Every structure is written in C-alpha cells, then in structure tokens.
Amino acid sequence: MTENSSQSNHSAPELPTQYTPADVEGPLYERWVERGYFEADEKSEKPPYTIVIPPPNVTGSLHLGHAFEHTLIDALTRRKRMQGFETLWQPGMDHAGIATQNVVERELAKEGVSRHDLGREAFVERVWQWKAESGGQISGQMRRLGDGVAWSRERFTMDEGLSKAVQTIFKRLYDDELIYRAERIINWCPRCLTAISDIEVEYQDDDGELVSIRYGEGDSSIVVATTRAETMLGDTAVAVHPEDERYAHLVGTEIELPLTGRRIPVVADEHVDPEFGTGAVKVTPAHDPNDFEIGRRHNLPNLAVMDEHAIITAHGPFQGLDRLEARSAIVGALRAEGRIVAEKRPYTHSVGHCSRCKTTIEPRLSMQWWVKVGPLAQAAGDAVRDGKVAIHPKEMESRYFGWVDNLHDWCISRQLWWGHRIPVWYGPNGEVVCVGPDDEAPTGEGWTQDTDVLDTWFSSGLWPFSTLGWPEQTPSVEKFYPNSVLVTGYDILFFWVARMMMFGIYAMDGTPPFHTIALHGMVRDQFGKKMSKSFGNAVNPLDWMDAYGSDAVRFTLARGANPGVDVPIGEDWVQGSRNFANKIWNATRFALMNGATVEGELPPAEQLSATDRWILSRLNSVVTEVDAHYDDYQFAKLSDTLFHFAWDEVFDWYVELSKTTFMAGGPAAEVSRRVLGEVLDVTLRLLHPIVPFVTETLWTTLTGRESVVIAEWPADSGFRDAAAEQEIGLVQQVVTEVRRFRSDQGLQPGQKVPARLDLSGTALAAHEAAMRSLLRLQPAGDDFSATASLPVAGATVALDLSGAIDVEAERKRLAKDLAAAEKEKAQAQGKLGNEAFLAKAPEKVVDKIRVRLETAEADIVRISAQLEALPKA
C-alpha cells in the first residue's frame, strides 16, 4: 500500500494554521500545467484512457452543470493517471452556430450595422475576431475548477483539422446516398431565420386560444378546432378516421374552406383520433409536421401561407399581417360569418420556442439537407444491444433504444453564415457537385456554393475522433480511439450521444466511439427545482469558488452524483464541504506536529497496537470499496465513504485514540506515528481526484515528494484484522454511550468527573487511558461514591456526578420534559382514537400524528431512564 517507502528526507514540515484556498489553487494549477502532468503521449506504452470534454459553446461561461460534469470527468481521469494509464482528457469548444451568430449580430446592431451590410465574408471574419477577443472565457474558468485537460491538444469545431473531418464525412455520406436534399417540415425560427434542431426548441405552457370552426354547410359541415387559426388559409383537406361513422358520408367529397373561396377534400386517415375533440382535423401540410405526413399519404398540395418572417403571404385581406395579428383578424372574420362554434380563452398549451431568442417556433415547409438515419441508427442501437457499448445506469438503455429505434431523418442544414458551409456546388445547368476536402471546387460562370451551413451537432458528432486528427490515421487515433467512457447528461442522450454513436460507427469501420456511456442528471437547487435566471435560483459556481474554494464546490457536486439522477445543491452544503477541507487540513497539521511520517517500512503486525491494526484494516477495506464505486460510477457513494472514513474514523477516532500514545512516547509512539503517516498518505491519495488542491498541498508536505497528481493510486494490501476491528468497536461503543449519558445529564463536553472503570474480562483494558482522555474521566479517589453506573459492552463505567451537576435542578428539568412528552402522547392518542377525525383527516395528517406519538413515546423512555440514572437524594 505504501507508495515508494524510501522518501526524500525532510524535517519538521509545517503548514499554515489555516487553509486559504485562494492562496493555493491558482499557483498549484499553473504548476501542474507547466510540468505537463495533464498531457498525453501517443507513443507511451501505458494503456490508454480517453475521455472527451462535452465541448462547451464558445459563447458560454462556466455554470453549475459544467462544474458538475467536469468534476466527475476530472475525478475519473486523475484516478486513472495515478493507476498508470496514459490518460487523455480532450478539451475544446463548439462554434455554436446560432448562439455565436446572435452574439455578434447584437454587437453589430450597437454599431447600427447588420450582417447583410457587411456581407458574408466580412461577417464571418468579424465572428473570428470576436472569438479571438471575447470567446472562450470558459477555458480560464475550467482552470479555476482544476480541470486536468491536455491543453496542448485543445480543439475548436471550426479549426482547420475539424473542418476537414466535417467535409470528409459529408462527402462520404453523400456518396453513400445517406445525405440528400428535400422539402420537408422543419422547426423554423422567424427571428433567427433558420431551421433549428429539436434540442434547440424549448417547450413551455403558453396561454393561447382554442377556437372551433365550422367548415362547409348543413349536413355537409364539419367542425375542427385549432390554436393556430391563421394556418387555415393553407388548409388543403379535412381528415377523419376511416372507421368514424359520423363522417363516412363525407369522405371523398369536398367542403368549402371559409374566407378563401376554395373547396377542399375530406380524407380518411388512421392518424386521426376519433375520440379527441370532434374527431375531425384540419390539414395544413406546409405548416404542420403531422399534416405534412397526411398530405404525403393523400397526395395533397402543400400551400405555404407564411414567409420566413412569419408574415402572411396568402392573397386576400390578411396578406402582410404578422401571424399573431392575422390570428386575431381571421377569428374576427370567422365570427362575423357565424362560423365560430366555440372559443376557449385562455387556453394553456405547450408551445415551442427558440432556445436562443425565445421566439415562438413556426413549423415550416422548407428545402433542406437531411441525413438518412435509418441504417446509422440501426448500427447505433445494435452496438448497445450487442454489448459493445455499455450504458450506465443500465435502466437508461430503454430510453436510448426508444430514441434510436424511432429516429426520423435529421435536418442538418441551417440558414446561417457562421458554421461549416455545406460543400455542395450548383452548376448553371442544374448540376449538383459535392466536394471533398481534397477535391477542387468547380469554377466558372454560373457555379455557386450552397449558402447554408451545417447543424452544430453535425461537427460535434465527430468529436471523439476528429479531435485526434481523423480523417488521417494519426498516432493519436491509433492510441486513443475509441474513448474509454463518455460522461454526459441524460438530457442530451438523444442528440449528441446518438449522433456520435452513428458517426463513430460509420466513419471508424464499425468501432463505436466509446466503451461506456455514463449518464448523470441535472443540477437543481436544494429544493429540487430546476435552476434558471427566471426562477431567481441560478448560481454562478465561481462565486462559490471565491467564497469556499474549488475543492468545496467539487466535493459537494460529487457527493450528490448518483448515476442518472438529478443533483440538488445548496450553499449550506458547500459550506459543509469547506468545513471538511478544513478538517483535513487541521488533522494533517496536527499529525505533522506530532511526528506523523512516511519514512521507512510499516512495522510488522506484531509490533502494532490494536488501534493501529484496526485503522490499517479499515483503510484497506476503504481502498477496495472506493475502487468498486469508481468502477460503477457511483460518485456519491465513494465521496460519502471517503468523507466518513476520513472525518469519523481517521480524524475523530484514530487520531484521538492515538493522542495518549504520542504523549507517552517510546517505541509504541514511533510505530503509531508511522501508521498515522501511512493512513494520511493513502487517504489523501484517495481523496485527491475529488479535492485536488488541498490534497496536493497536504500530501507533498507530508511525503516530500513531487506531486500527488502523479503519485501511485493506493492498492489494497490485503491486510485485515477482524479482531482489532471488533476490539476498537467495543471502545467506540463505550465512549459513545458514556458521552450520550454525559450529554443527557447536562455535563459540559470538557467537564471532568471522577469515574471507576471495571474492564475485567474484556479487551478494553489496554484502552483505559485513551477512553478516560476522550471521556474527561478522572481517576476515582478514596472518597469516590458512584452516583450512576453504566453497563456497556461487558464493562461497567461508574461515575460520581455529585459535584458535577445540580441534581435537584436537573430532576426538575427532566420532570418538566417528561410531563410535556406525556401530554404530547395523550393528545396524539386522543386524535388517533377518534374515529370521526380519522375518517375526515388526510392520510398525510394522520401519518404526522402517528410520528408524533412514536416520538413522544421514545422521549418518555429516554427521559425516564435519565431520571432513574440521577443520583438519589
């Protein structure tokens, strides 16, 4: 277990009396980077361990979600580095097409200029300028958190190498007829003027209106309901279910579409739910994805009635109106004709909004580029089914299959200027040429390149291998692909993860991009509520780092990280983690002041006290337990294990039990000093991946070695001593029970009382001095008179409290508490015995009263025992 027991000599190492993170963290991190600890060498003979950073947007700044995810990844990579792996944590940023273009356009607007005034080439140059000056501030914030990434390998999804990878994969997919151009319904943002992906749509409940409109006349009329009355101008049919007898006589006929002078057919389609509403729906193929599919099945025309700005283009009185203005005007016109059958207002329903500008999304028929995902998604699903890729936690597999097995073709084109431009040229005679990175683009009169750019997810889907130099078969690709594990949120399982799986398997000869997908939840506030600026509960993790240190933020996040489950976090929890860092600091400082050392080999077991054997046995068990939790991505459990071992067993028990040994001096003290050094050495190494800064400072001071970052990860030596664990367990039991009794009797923690300990027939005799020290028990004098006797763990502890407490005052206090508990019990019993109350009261109220009764009964037992234990008058 000892890492290189021959340590360099160093005398009387000292630590400041207080740990001040701000003085330590920055310089430590820069030292790690300067020494190249986080870099990865593809020529190394060590086994590889690779994780890519989920690339943050170049416009972004560190938020708690980033801090959470980065903490988990950093812990994994730091441990693997210590275990002897050639570890690569790949950093980089995403160009974030829409977000970045919006930021730069807002900057231009302040100057009274639009991107159209600049032109495409000058605008893109302006974005690159913005990136150089203002983008990527998150990189500096990652350093604050302690991210151990290989900075020399940092990549950007628009850099030259990644752009070549994008063009290569596009060309291959195009040649394999897996990319095509077609007119389909897409999510359209009238503000950003581009198609956007499903993940860029945020749904929220909006108050709108639901109007029921009568189409046709008399027996040939049908009532349909809609929240988007303006789209009726583009209706090309009404659809009913084939088995709905109410409308059987109308199927195949035509009815009048109000306000337009057009007649539209009534069609039968199984998509219609006959139980919902009137059982009839209006069909607007150019403005609704479901209607588009109905239109395809029935060869209906696609009639677009809005332009890209969501302005009505249909001829008539509504032409030129914004969609919301048109909605009101059309409902008014229908009402005037007596065609409004019912109106519900407000009508709350889920509405999609652009995640960037919050504009209401408009489904729109548009000519776009698409990926035919069928065969790609099949391979992505099979990789998990066949066991090539493991999803953790396993219960998330069903969500993954539910997505990849039902994927629709992916719209990859965006009507932006910032991004990877689609490498397709159109000729003057209708020619279409897709150009690869090594091809010459066609030139000459009439040839133009497609104006669209690719969806950001297209380039980030290549991230696990494009960052390694693909499409070239580089040494980095050979060494570090596939990645060992992907750590990411379950919320982007369907988007980023699925795309990486599809592209990785396709581009890399069937090899998935990672062995394991470890999914975590989202960070929420301490009440479980989603964090957002609008809720007023968003937290800047940098503020908490400033106040409590990066280690405290990291430990809090890791301690809440159960696989696939959301993580609640509050500031008081960060304060608690700061206290833990201080506890580690103070305990190590005490140990160093008392001669704790890592010099020399551990003494053999026969030279160790039971206390020494106990803590070493527990230490080995903890090493094995922590390893198991790491391998199962159970960050909360491993953090909790380390917290309780370090605070409770090492600092509160072993250090305290050893104080009398240190004070006595001699060979036993020397042995315990070496054991304490060993325990601290291993504990600090176990803690390092989660709390790197404080452990680096303490470990290097304790050992005199270069850095814990490159230290050896602890191994279980196999040493166990069940007898010693049982023996110290008895000591703990005695100390805990007597401390509880002292507290119950109102004694102050430091107040000394005379006591006689009968330890005969137990293994406790060797620990009497330590127990007396811990319990503040003085030796019994000649005038000793036991006023209380506690039988614990086969021993008896007799105490003389006559001079320690005011017995009569204590008896009165306890009698008052007993009376209150008995009154509480009687009230609870009265309510629970009242049948009328039980019949009316909610179950939650009844449960609370049952708990009150149980608490009162327990209080009565406890207080009665305290009264019985008081010295007799």
mmCIF file of C-alpha atoms in Angstrom, residues 52-341:
data_model
loop_
_atom_site.group_PDB
_atom_site.id
_atom_site.type_symbol
_atom_site.label_atom_id
_atom_site.label_comp_id
_atom_site.label_asym_id
_atom_site.label_seq_id
_atom_site.Cartn_x
_atom_site.Cartn_y
_atom_site.Cartn_z
ATOM 1 C CA VAL A 52 -13.543 13.888 -24.389
ATOM 2 C CA ILE A 53 -14.952 17.003 -22.825
ATOM 3 C CA PRO A 54 -18.521 17.678 -23.948
ATOM 4 C CA PRO A 55 -17.447 20.793 -25.866
ATOM 5 C CA PRO A 56 -18.923 23.923 -24.272
ATOM 6 C CA ASN A 57 -20.151 26.695 -26.532
ATOM 7 C CA VAL A 58 -17.562 29.305 -27.396
ATOM 8 C CA THR A 59 -20.107 31.862 -26.163
ATOM 9 C CA GLY A 60 -20.553 30.113 -22.834
ATOM 10 C CA SER A 61 -19.310 30.586 -19.302
ATOM 11 C CA LEU A 62 -18.949 28.024 -16.551
ATOM 12 C CA HIS A 63 -22.276 27.175 -14.922
ATOM 13 C CA LEU A 64 -23.034 24.628 -12.244
ATOM 14 C CA GLY A 65 -23.900 21.998 -14.846
ATOM 15 C CA HIS A 66 -20.429 22.341 -16.355
ATOM 16 C CA ALA A 67 -18.792 22.322 -12.916
ATOM 17 C CA PHE A 68 -20.691 19.145 -12.019
ATOM 18 C CA GLU A 69 -19.835 17.262 -15.185
ATOM 19 C CA HIS A 70 -16.226 18.430 -15.224
ATOM 20 C CA THR A 71 -15.747 17.377 -11.601
ATOM 21 C CA LEU A 72 -16.829 13.827 -12.409
ATOM 22 C CA ILE A 73 -14.635 13.595 -15.517
ATOM 23 C CA ASP A 74 -11.651 15.096 -13.718
ATOM 24 C CA ALA A 75 -12.034 12.600 -10.875
ATOM 25 C CA LEU A 76 -12.058 9.679 -13.325
ATOM 26 C CA THR A 77 -9.039 10.877 -15.276
ATOM 27 C CA ARG A 78 -6.978 11.817 -12.207
ATOM 28 C CA ARG A 79 -7.532 8.340 -10.731
ATOM 29 C CA LYS A 80 -6.653 6.586 -13.994
ATOM 30 C CA ARG A 81 -3.495 8.688 -14.336
ATOM 31 C CA MET A 82 -2.495 7.597 -10.822
ATOM 32 C CA GLN A 83 -3.267 3.993 -11.789
ATOM 33 C CA GLY A 84 -0.672 4.123 -14.557
ATOM 34 C CA PHE A 85 -2.796 4.789 -17.635
ATOM 35 C CA GLU A 86 -1.802 7.135 -20.453
ATOM 36 C CA THR A 87 -4.676 9.468 -19.764
ATOM 37 C CA LEU A 88 -6.141 11.906 -22.263
ATOM 38 C CA TRP A 89 -8.878 14.297 -21.287
ATOM 39 C CA GLN A 90 -9.513 16.040 -24.602
ATOM 40 C CA PRO A 91 -10.529 19.725 -24.314
ATOM 41 C CA GLY A 92 -12.121 22.040 -26.849
ATOM 42 C CA MET A 93 -15.069 24.219 -27.697
ATOM 43 C CA ASP A 94 -18.041 24.164 -30.035
ATOM 44 C CA HIS A 95 -18.526 27.009 -32.526
ATOM 45 C CA ALA A 96 -22.229 27.135 -31.548
ATOM 46 C CA GLY A 97 -23.660 28.397 -34.830
ATOM 47 C CA ILE A 98 -26.847 30.199 -33.847
ATOM 48 C CA ALA A 99 -25.663 31.354 -30.424
ATOM 49 C CA THR A 100 -22.426 32.839 -31.730
ATOM 50 C CA GLN A 101 -24.032 34.467 -34.758
ATOM 51 C CA ASN A 102 -26.650 36.068 -32.484
ATOM 52 C CA VAL A 103 -23.963 37.434 -30.156
ATOM 53 C CA VAL A 104 -22.027 39.043 -32.991
ATOM 54 C CA GLU A 105 -25.173 40.367 -34.653
ATOM 55 C CA ARG A 106 -26.118 42.070 -31.385
ATOM 56 C CA GLU A 107 -22.670 43.650 -31.267
ATOM 57 C CA LEU A 108 -23.130 44.910 -34.833
ATOM 58 C CA ALA A 109 -26.572 46.265 -34.006
ATOM 59 C CA LYS A 110 -24.984 48.519 -31.375
ATOM 60 C CA GLU A 111 -22.954 49.993 -34.244
ATOM 61 C CA GLY A 112 -26.057 50.372 -36.395
ATOM 62 C CA VAL A 113 -24.862 47.690 -38.799
ATOM 63 C CA SER A 114 -26.352 44.354 -39.869
ATOM 64 C CA ARG A 115 -24.540 41.292 -41.180
ATOM 65 C CA HIS A 116 -26.110 41.970 -44.571
ATOM 66 C CA ASP A 117 -24.402 45.381 -44.615
ATOM 67 C CA LEU A 118 -21.053 43.632 -44.136
ATOM 68 C CA GLY A 119 -21.644 40.704 -46.469
ATOM 69 C CA ARG A 120 -20.951 37.075 -45.724
ATOM 70 C CA GLU A 121 -17.168 37.030 -45.928
ATOM 71 C CA ALA A 122 -16.671 40.142 -43.804
ATOM 72 C CA PHE A 123 -19.252 38.957 -41.256
ATOM 73 C CA VAL A 124 -17.536 35.591 -40.797
ATOM 74 C CA GLU A 125 -14.233 37.415 -40.379
ATOM 75 C CA ARG A 126 -15.894 39.557 -37.695
ATOM 76 C CA VAL A 127 -17.020 36.403 -35.851
ATOM 77 C CA TRP A 128 -13.474 35.039 -35.865
ATOM 78 C CA GLN A 129 -12.328 38.381 -34.478
ATOM 79 C CA TRP A 130 -14.946 38.178 -31.721
ATOM 80 C CA LYS A 131 -13.788 34.645 -30.852
ATOM 81 C CA ALA A 132 -10.184 35.783 -30.547
ATOM 82 C CA GLU A 133 -11.087 38.711 -28.307
ATOM 83 C CA SER A 134 -14.069 37.555 -26.266
ATOM 84 C CA GLY A 135 -14.831 33.902 -26.923
ATOM 85 C CA GLY A 136 -13.765 31.002 -24.822
ATOM 86 C CA GLN A 137 -13.717 32.604 -21.390
ATOM 87 C CA ILE A 138 -14.838 29.221 -20.082
ATOM 88 C CA SER A 139 -11.288 27.914 -20.610
ATOM 89 C CA GLY A 140 -9.988 30.134 -17.831
ATOM 90 C CA GLN A 141 -12.888 29.130 -15.606
ATOM 91 C CA MET A 142 -12.101 25.452 -16.190
ATOM 92 C CA ARG A 143 -8.651 26.153 -14.789
ATOM 93 C CA ARG A 144 -10.277 27.619 -11.683
ATOM 94 C CA LEU A 145 -12.158 24.369 -11.189
ATOM 95 C CA GLY A 146 -8.984 22.309 -11.598
ATOM 96 C CA ASP A 147 -9.776 20.560 -14.893
ATOM 97 C CA GLY A 148 -6.841 18.292 -15.739
ATOM 98 C CA VAL A 149 -7.209 18.556 -19.520
ATOM 99 C CA ALA A 150 -4.476 18.273 -22.144
ATOM 100 C CA TRP A 151 -4.394 21.960 -23.056
ATOM 101 C CA SER A 152 -1.854 21.495 -25.858
ATOM 102 C CA ARG A 153 -4.478 19.418 -27.697
ATOM 103 C CA GLU A 154 -7.322 21.939 -27.383
ATOM 104 C CA ARG A 155 -9.568 21.905 -30.453
ATOM 105 C CA PHE A 156 -12.341 24.045 -31.909
ATOM 106 C CA THR A 157 -15.070 22.661 -34.143
ATOM 107 C CA MET A 158 -14.261 25.265 -36.803
ATOM 108 C CA ASP A 159 -10.491 24.826 -36.809
ATOM 109 C CA GLU A 160 -8.795 23.571 -39.949
ATOM 110 C CA GLY A 161 -8.471 19.938 -38.935
ATOM 111 C CA LEU A 162 -12.025 19.545 -37.719
ATOM 112 C CA SER A 163 -13.354 21.346 -40.770
ATOM 113 C CA LYS A 164 -11.565 18.774 -42.923
ATOM 114 C CA ALA A 165 -13.199 15.999 -40.900
ATOM 115 C CA VAL A 166 -16.627 17.567 -41.425
ATOM 116 C CA GLN A 167 -16.138 17.878 -45.177
ATOM 117 C CA THR A 168 -14.851 14.293 -45.360
ATOM 118 C CA ILE A 169 -17.791 12.743 -43.543
ATOM 119 C CA PHE A 170 -20.289 14.832 -45.511
ATOM 120 C CA LYS A 171 -18.768 13.665 -48.799
ATOM 121 C CA ARG A 172 -18.779 10.003 -47.745
ATOM 122 C CA LEU A 173 -22.390 10.141 -46.549
ATOM 123 C CA TYR A 174 -23.408 11.943 -49.734
ATOM 124 C CA ASP A 175 -21.682 9.397 -51.950
ATOM 125 C CA ASP A 176 -23.341 6.583 -49.975
ATOM 126 C CA GLU A 177 -26.731 8.271 -50.556
ATOM 127 C CA LEU A 178 -27.144 8.847 -46.823
ATOM 128 C CA ILE A 179 -27.336 12.632 -47.312
ATOM 129 C CA TYR A 180 -29.994 14.122 -49.557
ATOM 130 C CA ARG A 181 -31.854 17.373 -50.191
ATOM 131 C CA ALA A 182 -35.638 17.503 -49.878
ATOM 132 C CA GLU A 183 -38.577 19.701 -48.971
ATOM 133 C CA ARG A 184 -39.879 18.805 -45.506
ATOM 134 C CA ILE A 185 -41.404 20.393 -42.409
ATOM 135 C CA ILE A 186 -38.772 21.774 -40.032
ATOM 136 C CA ASN A 187 -38.623 23.872 -36.855
ATOM 137 C CA TRP A 188 -38.226 27.432 -38.096
ATOM 138 C CA CYS A 189 -37.268 30.469 -36.056
ATOM 139 C CA PRO A 190 -38.718 33.644 -37.627
ATOM 140 C CA ARG A 191 -36.240 35.738 -35.637
ATOM 141 C CA CYS A 192 -33.024 33.797 -36.308
ATOM 142 C CA LEU A 193 -34.285 32.986 -39.832
ATOM 143 C CA THR A 194 -33.040 29.429 -39.761
ATOM 144 C CA ALA A 195 -34.118 25.870 -39.269
ATOM 145 C CA ILE A 196 -33.211 24.641 -35.775
ATOM 146 C CA SER A 197 -32.843 21.195 -34.285
ATOM 147 C CA ASP A 198 -35.235 19.619 -31.828
ATOM 148 C CA ILE A 199 -32.788 20.216 -28.985
ATOM 149 C CA GLU A 200 -32.835 23.950 -29.730
ATOM 150 C CA VAL A 201 -36.599 24.071 -29.155
ATOM 151 C CA GLU A 202 -37.770 24.809 -25.618
ATOM 152 C CA TYR A 203 -41.350 23.949 -24.785
ATOM 153 C CA GLN A 204 -43.345 25.941 -22.266
ATOM 154 C CA ASP A 205 -47.003 26.348 -21.387
ATOM 155 C CA ASP A 206 -48.410 29.472 -23.046
ATOM 156 C CA ASP A 207 -51.852 30.997 -22.776
ATOM 157 C CA GLY A 208 -53.472 30.990 -26.205
ATOM 158 C CA GLU A 209 -56.923 30.349 -27.588
ATOM 159 C CA LEU A 210 -58.700 27.272 -28.891
ATOM 160 C CA VAL A 211 -61.340 28.053 -31.475
ATOM 161 C CA SER A 212 -63.772 25.598 -33.063
ATOM 162 C CA ILE A 213 -64.588 26.459 -36.681
ATOM 163 C CA ARG A 214 -67.391 25.146 -38.870
ATOM 164 C CA TYR A 215 -66.241 24.231 -42.375
ATOM 165 C CA GLY A 216 -68.963 23.654 -45.025
ATOM 166 C CA GLU A 217 -72.726 23.985 -44.733
ATOM 167 C CA GLY A 218 -75.621 21.977 -43.292
ATOM 168 C CA ASP A 219 -75.263 18.200 -43.293
ATOM 169 C CA SER A 220 -72.006 18.585 -45.174
ATOM 170 C CA SER A 221 -70.363 20.709 -42.467
ATOM 171 C CA ILE A 222 -67.528 19.621 -40.167
ATOM 172 C CA VAL A 223 -66.251 21.372 -37.042
ATOM 173 C CA VAL A 224 -62.486 21.500 -36.450
ATOM 174 C CA ALA A 225 -60.586 23.057 -33.550
ATOM 175 C CA THR A 226 -57.245 24.871 -33.721
ATOM 176 C CA THR A 227 -54.917 27.068 -31.676
ATOM 177 C CA ARG A 228 -53.383 28.493 -34.876
ATOM 178 C CA ALA A 229 -56.337 29.874 -36.796
ATOM 179 C CA GLU A 230 -54.027 31.742 -39.195
ATOM 180 C CA THR A 231 -52.853 28.447 -40.713
ATOM 181 C CA MET A 232 -56.374 27.659 -42.016
ATOM 182 C CA LEU A 233 -55.505 29.781 -45.028
ATOM 183 C CA GLY A 234 -53.176 26.929 -46.023
ATOM 184 C CA ASP A 235 -55.575 24.043 -45.364
ATOM 185 C CA THR A 236 -55.791 21.583 -48.232
ATOM 186 C CA ALA A 237 -58.050 18.958 -46.598
ATOM 187 C CA VAL A 238 -60.044 17.904 -43.561
ATOM 188 C CA ALA A 239 -59.177 14.452 -42.199
ATOM 189 C CA VAL A 240 -61.321 11.979 -40.241
ATOM 190 C CA HIS A 241 -60.715 8.404 -39.088
ATOM 191 C CA PRO A 242 -61.690 5.726 -41.656
ATOM 192 C CA GLU A 243 -63.964 3.970 -39.146
ATOM 193 C CA ASP A 244 -65.723 7.075 -37.834
ATOM 194 C CA GLU A 245 -69.331 6.556 -38.966
ATOM 195 C CA ARG A 246 -70.243 10.186 -38.252
ATOM 196 C CA TYR A 247 -68.271 11.336 -41.269
ATOM 197 C CA ALA A 248 -68.412 8.269 -43.519
ATOM 198 C CA HIS A 249 -70.828 10.008 -45.914
ATOM 199 C CA LEU A 250 -68.392 12.932 -46.367
ATOM 200 C CA VAL A 251 -65.189 11.019 -47.109
ATOM 201 C CA GLY A 252 -64.309 11.619 -50.750
ATOM 202 C CA THR A 253 -66.406 14.781 -51.019
ATOM 203 C CA GLU A 254 -65.325 18.407 -50.903
ATOM 204 C CA ILE A 255 -66.370 21.137 -48.472
ATOM 205 C CA GLU A 256 -65.897 24.891 -48.528
ATOM 206 C CA LEU A 257 -62.913 26.363 -46.708
ATOM 207 C CA PRO A 258 -64.171 29.613 -45.118
ATOM 208 C CA LEU A 259 -62.716 33.002 -46.101
ATOM 209 C CA THR A 260 -60.817 31.600 -49.087
ATOM 210 C CA GLY A 261 -63.376 30.643 -51.734
ATOM 211 C CA ARG A 262 -61.610 27.262 -52.074
ATOM 212 C CA ARG A 263 -63.082 23.812 -51.719
ATOM 213 C CA ILE A 264 -61.006 21.103 -50.046
ATOM 214 C CA PRO A 265 -61.475 17.312 -49.817
ATOM 215 C CA VAL A 266 -62.434 15.248 -46.808
ATOM 216 C CA VAL A 267 -59.955 12.361 -46.467
ATOM 217 C CA ALA A 268 -59.847 9.310 -44.203
ATOM 218 C CA ASP A 269 -56.596 8.763 -42.318
ATOM 219 C CA GLU A 270 -55.783 6.478 -39.410
ATOM 220 C CA HIS A 271 -53.626 9.170 -37.796
ATOM 221 C CA VAL A 272 -56.812 10.954 -36.659
ATOM 222 C CA ASP A 273 -58.043 10.138 -33.152
ATOM 223 C CA PRO A 274 -61.863 9.850 -33.360
ATOM 224 C CA GLU A 275 -62.129 10.254 -29.574
ATOM 225 C CA PHE A 276 -60.342 13.610 -29.492
ATOM 226 C CA GLY A 277 -62.445 16.741 -29.969
ATOM 227 C CA THR A 278 -64.877 16.421 -32.825
ATOM 228 C CA GLY A 279 -62.884 13.598 -34.402
ATOM 229 C CA ALA A 280 -62.034 15.808 -37.401
ATOM 230 C CA VAL A 281 -58.834 17.784 -38.000
ATOM 231 C CA LYS A 282 -57.826 20.482 -40.450
ATOM 232 C CA VAL A 283 -54.852 19.510 -42.626
ATOM 233 C CA THR A 284 -52.201 22.156 -43.358
ATOM 234 C CA PRO A 285 -49.318 20.199 -44.928
ATOM 235 C CA ALA A 286 -46.988 23.187 -45.320
ATOM 236 C CA HIS A 287 -47.237 24.274 -41.690
ATOM 237 C CA ASP A 288 -47.538 21.164 -39.506
ATOM 238 C CA PRO A 289 -45.348 18.017 -39.413
ATOM 239 C CA ASN A 290 -48.242 15.613 -38.815
ATOM 240 C CA ASP A 291 -50.317 17.280 -41.510
ATOM 241 C CA PHE A 292 -47.362 17.041 -43.878
ATOM 242 C CA GLU A 293 -47.337 13.262 -43.457
ATOM 243 C CA ILE A 294 -51.114 13.106 -44.024
ATOM 244 C CA GLY A 295 -50.606 15.217 -47.131
ATOM 245 C CA ARG A 296 -47.952 12.834 -48.469
ATOM 246 C CA ARG A 297 -50.229 9.845 -47.942
ATOM 247 C CA HIS A 298 -53.111 11.512 -49.803
ATOM 248 C CA ASN A 299 -51.162 13.500 -52.412
ATOM 249 C CA LEU A 300 -52.404 16.814 -51.048
ATOM 250 C CA PRO A 301 -50.882 20.073 -52.266
ATOM 251 C CA ASN A 302 -48.519 21.942 -49.918
ATOM 252 C CA LEU A 303 -49.773 25.515 -49.676
ATOM 253 C CA ALA A 304 -47.381 27.818 -47.788
ATOM 254 C CA VAL A 305 -49.138 30.920 -46.451
ATOM 255 C CA MET A 306 -46.274 32.480 -44.420
ATOM 256 C CA ASP A 307 -42.799 33.683 -45.346
ATOM 257 C CA GLU A 308 -39.611 33.218 -43.346
ATOM 258 C CA HIS A 309 -40.545 36.160 -41.092
ATOM 259 C CA ALA A 310 -43.934 34.531 -40.277
ATOM 260 C CA ILE A 311 -45.748 37.162 -42.320
ATOM 261 C CA ILE A 312 -48.909 36.054 -44.142
ATOM 262 C CA THR A 313 -48.353 35.726 -47.896
ATOM 263 C CA ALA A 314 -51.757 34.305 -48.888
ATOM 264 C CA HIS A 315 -53.761 36.597 -51.174
ATOM 265 C CA GLY A 316 -56.605 38.437 -49.520
ATOM 266 C CA PRO A 317 -57.241 40.861 -46.689
ATOM 267 C CA PHE A 318 -54.764 39.147 -44.354
ATOM 268 C CA GLN A 319 -51.742 39.404 -46.607
ATOM 269 C CA GLY A 320 -48.847 41.273 -44.974
ATOM 270 C CA LEU A 321 -50.029 40.676 -41.415
ATOM 271 C CA ASP A 322 -47.796 39.099 -38.791
ATOM 272 C CA ARG A 323 -49.012 35.622 -37.829
ATOM 273 C CA LEU A 324 -50.352 36.777 -34.449
ATOM 274 C CA GLU A 325 -52.097 39.797 -35.991
ATOM 275 C CA ALA A 326 -53.562 37.511 -38.637
ATOM 276 C CA ARG A 327 -54.788 35.052 -35.997
ATOM 277 C CA SER A 328 -56.903 37.730 -34.327
ATOM 278 C CA ALA A 329 -58.155 39.133 -37.629
ATOM 279 C CA ILE A 330 -59.118 35.715 -39.017
ATOM 280 C CA VAL A 331 -61.009 34.715 -35.854
ATOM 281 C CA GLY A 332 -62.858 38.044 -36.072
ATOM 282 C CA ALA A 333 -63.765 37.453 -39.711
ATOM 283 C CA LEU A 334 -64.952 33.901 -38.979
ATOM 284 C CA ARG A 335 -67.024 35.149 -36.074
ATOM 285 C CA ALA A 336 -68.659 37.716 -38.333
ATOM 286 C CA GLU A 337 -69.671 34.909 -40.717
ATOM 287 C CA GLY A 338 -71.064 32.847 -37.831
ATOM 288 C CA ARG A 339 -68.509 30.098 -38.250
ATOM 289 C CA ILE A 340 -67.037 30.158 -34.745
ATOM 290 C CA VAL A 341 -68.787 27.360 -32.885
#
